[in-house]
PDB file of C-alpha atoms in Angstrom:
ATOM      1  CA  MET A1370     -65.521 311.518 -56.986  1.00 72.00           C
ATOM      2  CA  ASN A1371     -68.703 310.381 -58.725  1.00 76.00           C
ATOM      3  CA  VAL A1372     -71.227 312.979 -59.801  1.00 77.00           C
ATOM      4  CA  TYR A1373     -74.883 312.010 -60.033  1.00 78.00           C
ATOM      5  CA  SER A1374     -77.692 313.862 -61.743  1.00 77.00           C
ATOM      6  CA  ALA A1375     -80.706 314.769 -59.631  1.00 79.00           C
ATOM      7  CA  ASP A1376     -82.830 313.396 -62.486  1.00 78.00           C
ATOM      8  CA  GLN A1377     -81.550 309.925 -61.647  1.00 79.00           C
ATOM      9  CA  PHE A1378     -83.276 310.050 -58.261  1.00 83.00           C
ATOM     10  CA  LYS A1379     -86.361 312.045 -59.186  1.00 85.00           C
ATOM     11  CA  ARG A1380     -88.633 309.016 -59.549  1.00 81.00           C
ATOM     12  CA  ARG A1381     -87.941 307.973 -55.964  1.00 83.00           C
ATOM     13  CA  LEU A1382     -87.594 311.363 -54.277  1.00 88.00           C
ATOM     14  CA  TYR A1383     -90.150 313.579 -56.046  1.00 91.00           C
ATOM     15  CA  ARG A1384     -93.104 313.236 -53.703  1.00 93.00           C
ATOM     16  CA  PRO A1385     -95.464 316.247 -53.786  1.00 93.00           C
ATOM     17  CA  ASP A1386     -97.925 314.159 -51.760  1.00 94.00           C
ATOM     18  CA  LEU A1387     -95.430 314.060 -48.874  1.00 94.00           C
ATOM     19  CA  VAL A1388     -94.791 317.803 -49.134  1.00 95.00           C
ATOM     20  CA  ARG A1389     -98.528 318.414 -48.693  1.00 94.00           C
ATOM     21  CA  GLU A1390     -98.564 315.950 -45.802  1.00 95.00           C
ATOM     22  CA  LYS A1391     -95.605 317.672 -44.098  1.00 95.00           C
ATOM     23  CA  LEU A1392     -97.175 321.119 -44.540  1.00 96.00           C
ATOM     24  CA  ALA A1393    -100.259 319.743 -42.807  1.00 96.00           C
ATOM     25  CA  GLY A1394     -98.102 318.616 -39.881  1.00 96.00           C
ATOM     26  CA  ASP A1395     -97.821 314.944 -40.962  1.00 96.00           C
ATOM     27  CA  PRO A1396    -101.068 313.941 -39.190  1.00 95.00           C
ATOM     28  CA  ASN A1397    -101.018 310.417 -40.634  1.00 94.00           C
ATOM     29  CA  GLY A1398     -97.295 309.850 -40.117  1.00 95.00           C
ATOM     30  CA  LEU A1399     -96.683 309.323 -43.859  1.00 95.00           C
ATOM     31  CA  VAL A1400     -93.596 311.577 -43.966  1.00 95.00           C
ATOM     32  CA  LYS A1401     -92.062 309.856 -40.971  1.00 95.00           C
ATOM     33  CA  ALA A1402     -92.704 306.404 -42.494  1.00 95.00           C
ATOM     34  CA  ALA A1403     -91.241 307.440 -45.880  1.00 93.00           C
ATOM     35  CA  ALA A1404     -88.137 308.936 -44.197  1.00 92.00           C
ATOM     36  CA  ALA A1405     -87.567 305.680 -42.303  1.00 93.00           C
ATOM     37  CA  LYS A1406     -87.549 303.735 -45.601  1.00 91.00           C
ATOM     38  CA  LEU A1407     -85.285 306.209 -47.441  1.00 90.00           C
ATOM     39  CA  ASP A1408     -81.754 304.887 -47.899  1.00 89.00           C
ATOM     40  CA  LEU A1409     -79.586 307.190 -50.013  1.00 86.00           C
ATOM     41  CA  ASN A1410     -76.604 304.833 -49.758  1.00 87.00           C
ATOM     42  CA  ASN A1411     -78.686 302.095 -51.361  1.00 85.00           C
ATOM     43  CA  MET A1412     -79.747 304.491 -54.132  1.00 84.00           C
ATOM     44  CA  LEU A1413     -76.126 305.508 -54.767  1.00 85.00           C
ATOM     45  CA  ALA A1414     -75.046 301.857 -54.795  1.00 85.00           C
ATOM     46  CA  SER A1415     -77.156 301.331 -57.912  1.00 81.00           C
ATOM     47  CA  GLY A1416     -74.517 303.380 -59.746  1.00 81.00           C
ATOM     48  CA  GLN A1417     -74.789 306.176 -62.226  1.00 79.00           C
ATOM     49  CA  ALA A1418     -77.627 306.040 -64.715  1.00 74.00           C
ATOM     50  CA  PRO A1419     -76.691 305.113 -68.282  1.00 72.00           C
ATOM     51  CA  LYS A1420     -76.271 307.997 -70.698  1.00 71.00           C
ATOM     52  CA  VAL A1421     -78.921 308.093 -73.376  1.00 64.00           C
ATOM     53  CA  ARG A1422     -78.669 310.222 -76.476  1.00 67.00           C
ATOM     54  CA  LEU A1423     -81.132 310.362 -79.320  1.00 61.00           C
ATOM     55  CA  ALA A1424     -79.078 310.275 -82.482  1.00 61.00           C
ATOM     56  CA  THR A1425     -81.784 310.898 -85.053  1.00 82.00           C
ATOM     57  CA  ALA A1426     -85.402 312.062 -84.987  1.00 87.00           C
ATOM     58  CA  LEU A1427     -87.829 311.190 -87.761  1.00 88.00           C
ATOM     59  CA  ALA A1428     -90.908 313.233 -88.672  1.00 90.00           C
ATOM     60  CA  ARG A1429     -93.593 312.495 -91.233  1.00 91.00           C
ATOM     61  CA  VAL A1430     -94.855 315.676 -92.909  1.00 90.00           C
ATOM     62  CA  GLU A1431     -98.057 315.694 -94.950  1.00 91.00           C
ATOM     63  CA  ASP A1432     -99.216 318.684 -97.009  1.00 90.00           C
ATOM     64  CA  GLN A1433    -102.821 319.568 -96.109  1.00 86.00           C
ATOM     65  CA  GLY A1434    -103.404 321.778 -99.163  1.00 86.00           C
ATOM     66  CA  ARG A1435    -101.433 324.936 -98.371  1.00 84.00           C
ATOM     67  CA  GLY A1436     -97.961 323.588 -99.083  1.00 84.00           C
ATOM     68  CA  VAL A1437     -95.148 323.010 -96.619  1.00 86.00           C
ATOM     69  CA  GLY A1438     -92.828 325.993 -96.257  1.00 85.00           C
ATOM     70  CA  GLN A1439     -90.364 324.826 -93.633  1.00 88.00           C
ATOM     71  CA  VAL A1440     -90.112 322.502 -90.662  1.00 90.00           C
ATOM     72  CA  GLU A1441     -88.608 323.651 -87.358  1.00 91.00           C
ATOM     73  CA  TRP A1442     -86.956 321.147 -85.000  1.00 91.00           C
ATOM     74  CA  ARG A1443     -87.081 322.318 -81.383  1.00 90.00           C
ATOM     75  CA  VAL A1444     -85.383 320.852 -78.332  1.00 89.00           C
ATOM     76  CA  ASN A1445     -86.615 322.142 -74.972  1.00 89.00           C
ATOM     77  CA  GLY A1446     -88.366 325.073 -76.671  1.00 89.00           C
ATOM     78  CA  VAL A1447     -85.296 326.247 -78.621  1.00 90.00           C
ATOM     79  CA  VAL A1448     -85.124 325.980 -82.413  1.00 91.00           C
ATOM     80  CA  PHE A1449     -82.359 323.483 -83.064  1.00 87.00           C
ATOM     81  CA  GLY A1450     -82.602 323.398 -86.839  1.00 90.00           C
ATOM     82  CA  VAL A1451     -84.773 324.063 -89.864  1.00 92.00           C
ATOM     83  CA  SER A1452     -85.558 321.720 -92.745  1.00 91.00           C
ATOM     84  CA  LYS A1453     -86.893 322.817 -96.125  1.00 89.00           C
ATOM     85  CA  PRO A1454     -89.019 319.974 -97.475  1.00 89.00           C
ATOM     86  CA  ASP A1455     -89.501 319.281-101.168  1.00 89.00           C
ATOM     87  CA  ALA A1456     -92.615 321.297-102.079  1.00 82.00           C
ATOM     88  CA  SER A1457     -93.540 318.859-104.845  1.00 86.00           C
ATOM     89  CA  VAL A1458     -93.864 315.874-102.468  1.00 89.00           C
ATOM     90  CA  HIS A1459     -97.244 315.521-100.694  1.00 89.00           C
ATOM     91  CA  VAL A1460     -96.069 313.197 -97.881  1.00 92.00           C
ATOM     92  CA  GLN A1461     -92.441 312.939 -96.865  1.00 92.00           C
ATOM     93  CA  SER A1462     -90.225 311.781 -94.037  1.00 92.00           C
ATOM     94  CA  LEU A1463     -87.608 314.135 -92.637  1.00 92.00           C
ATOM     95  CA  ARG A1464     -84.685 313.166 -90.412  1.00 91.00           C
ATOM     96  CA  LYS A1465     -82.701 315.385 -88.076  1.00 91.00           C
ATOM     97  CA  SER A1466     -79.780 314.565 -85.798  1.00 88.00           C
ATOM     98  CA  LEU A1467     -80.316 316.161 -82.406  1.00 87.00           C
ATOM     99  CA  SER A1468     -78.004 316.871 -79.511  1.00 81.00           C
ATOM    100  CA  LEU A1469     -79.826 316.460 -76.213  1.00 83.00           C
ATOM    101  CA  ALA A1470     -79.115 317.722 -72.725  1.00 79.00           C
ATOM    102  CA  SER A1471     -78.793 315.301 -69.829  1.00 75.00           C
ATOM    103  CA  GLY A1472     -82.095 314.235 -68.335  1.00 77.00           C
ATOM    104  CA  GLU A1473     -85.522 314.736 -69.822  1.00 84.00           C
ATOM    105  CA  ASN A1474     -85.830 316.583 -73.149  1.00 87.00           C
ATOM    106  CA  ARG A1475     -88.860 317.844 -75.048  1.00 88.00           C
ATOM    107  CA  ILE A1476     -88.623 317.453 -78.823  1.00 89.00           C
ATOM    108  CA  GLU A1477     -91.059 319.353 -81.038  1.00 90.00           C
ATOM    109  CA  VAL A1478     -91.437 319.427 -84.796  1.00 90.00           C
ATOM    110  CA  VAL A1479     -93.372 322.400 -86.176  1.00 89.00           C
ATOM    111  CA  ALA A1480     -94.334 322.603 -89.853  1.00 88.00           C
ATOM    112  CA  LEU A1481     -95.288 325.945 -91.393  1.00 86.00           C
ATOM    113  CA  THR A1482     -97.359 326.285 -94.530  1.00 83.00           C
ATOM    114  CA  SER A1483     -95.943 327.938 -97.640  1.00 78.00           C
ATOM    115  CA  ARG A1484     -98.463 330.730 -97.160  1.00 69.00           C
ATOM    116  CA  ALA A1485     -97.318 331.379 -93.564  1.00 60.00           C
ATOM    117  CA  MET A1486     -93.728 331.479 -94.801  1.00 53.00           C
ATOM    118  CA  SER A1487     -94.657 334.112 -97.408  1.00 43.00           C
ATOM    119  CA  ARG A1488     -96.151 336.325 -94.699  1.00 45.00           C
ATOM    120  CA  LEU A1489     -93.067 335.918 -92.507  1.00 43.00           C
ATOM    121  CA  CYS A1490     -90.800 336.969 -95.366  1.00 42.00           C
ATOM    122  CA  LEU A1491     -92.947 340.043 -96.080  1.00 42.00           C
ATOM    123  CA  GLN A1492     -92.810 341.162 -92.432  1.00 38.00           C
ATOM    124  CA  GLU A1493     -89.017 341.007 -92.163  1.00 32.00           C
TER     125      GLU A1493
END
């Protein structure tokens, strides 16, 4: 049995325009025409999508005058890791290996100033 991700078919099947058309009663026949062209067997015949994994992310961090306290790496809104840059280096490149979920992922890199880090430590 082959298992397919819904993400593989999203580009072809995600049609909010047709949902609006159907809710309006399909007055222009667009839903009917799209359904006549839809061939799931043909889509499945294309096979499973290749797996893609991002092995390493690279971020360039530049001190803007307040120092760099730490850098947070986030994947889909969840902190995946924290880097502590060299405070004596004004501009530096940081690398982080990330493990991604299947489908689309959102990667964020958030840098905190040294001053913000001091306040966080005082509040804990």
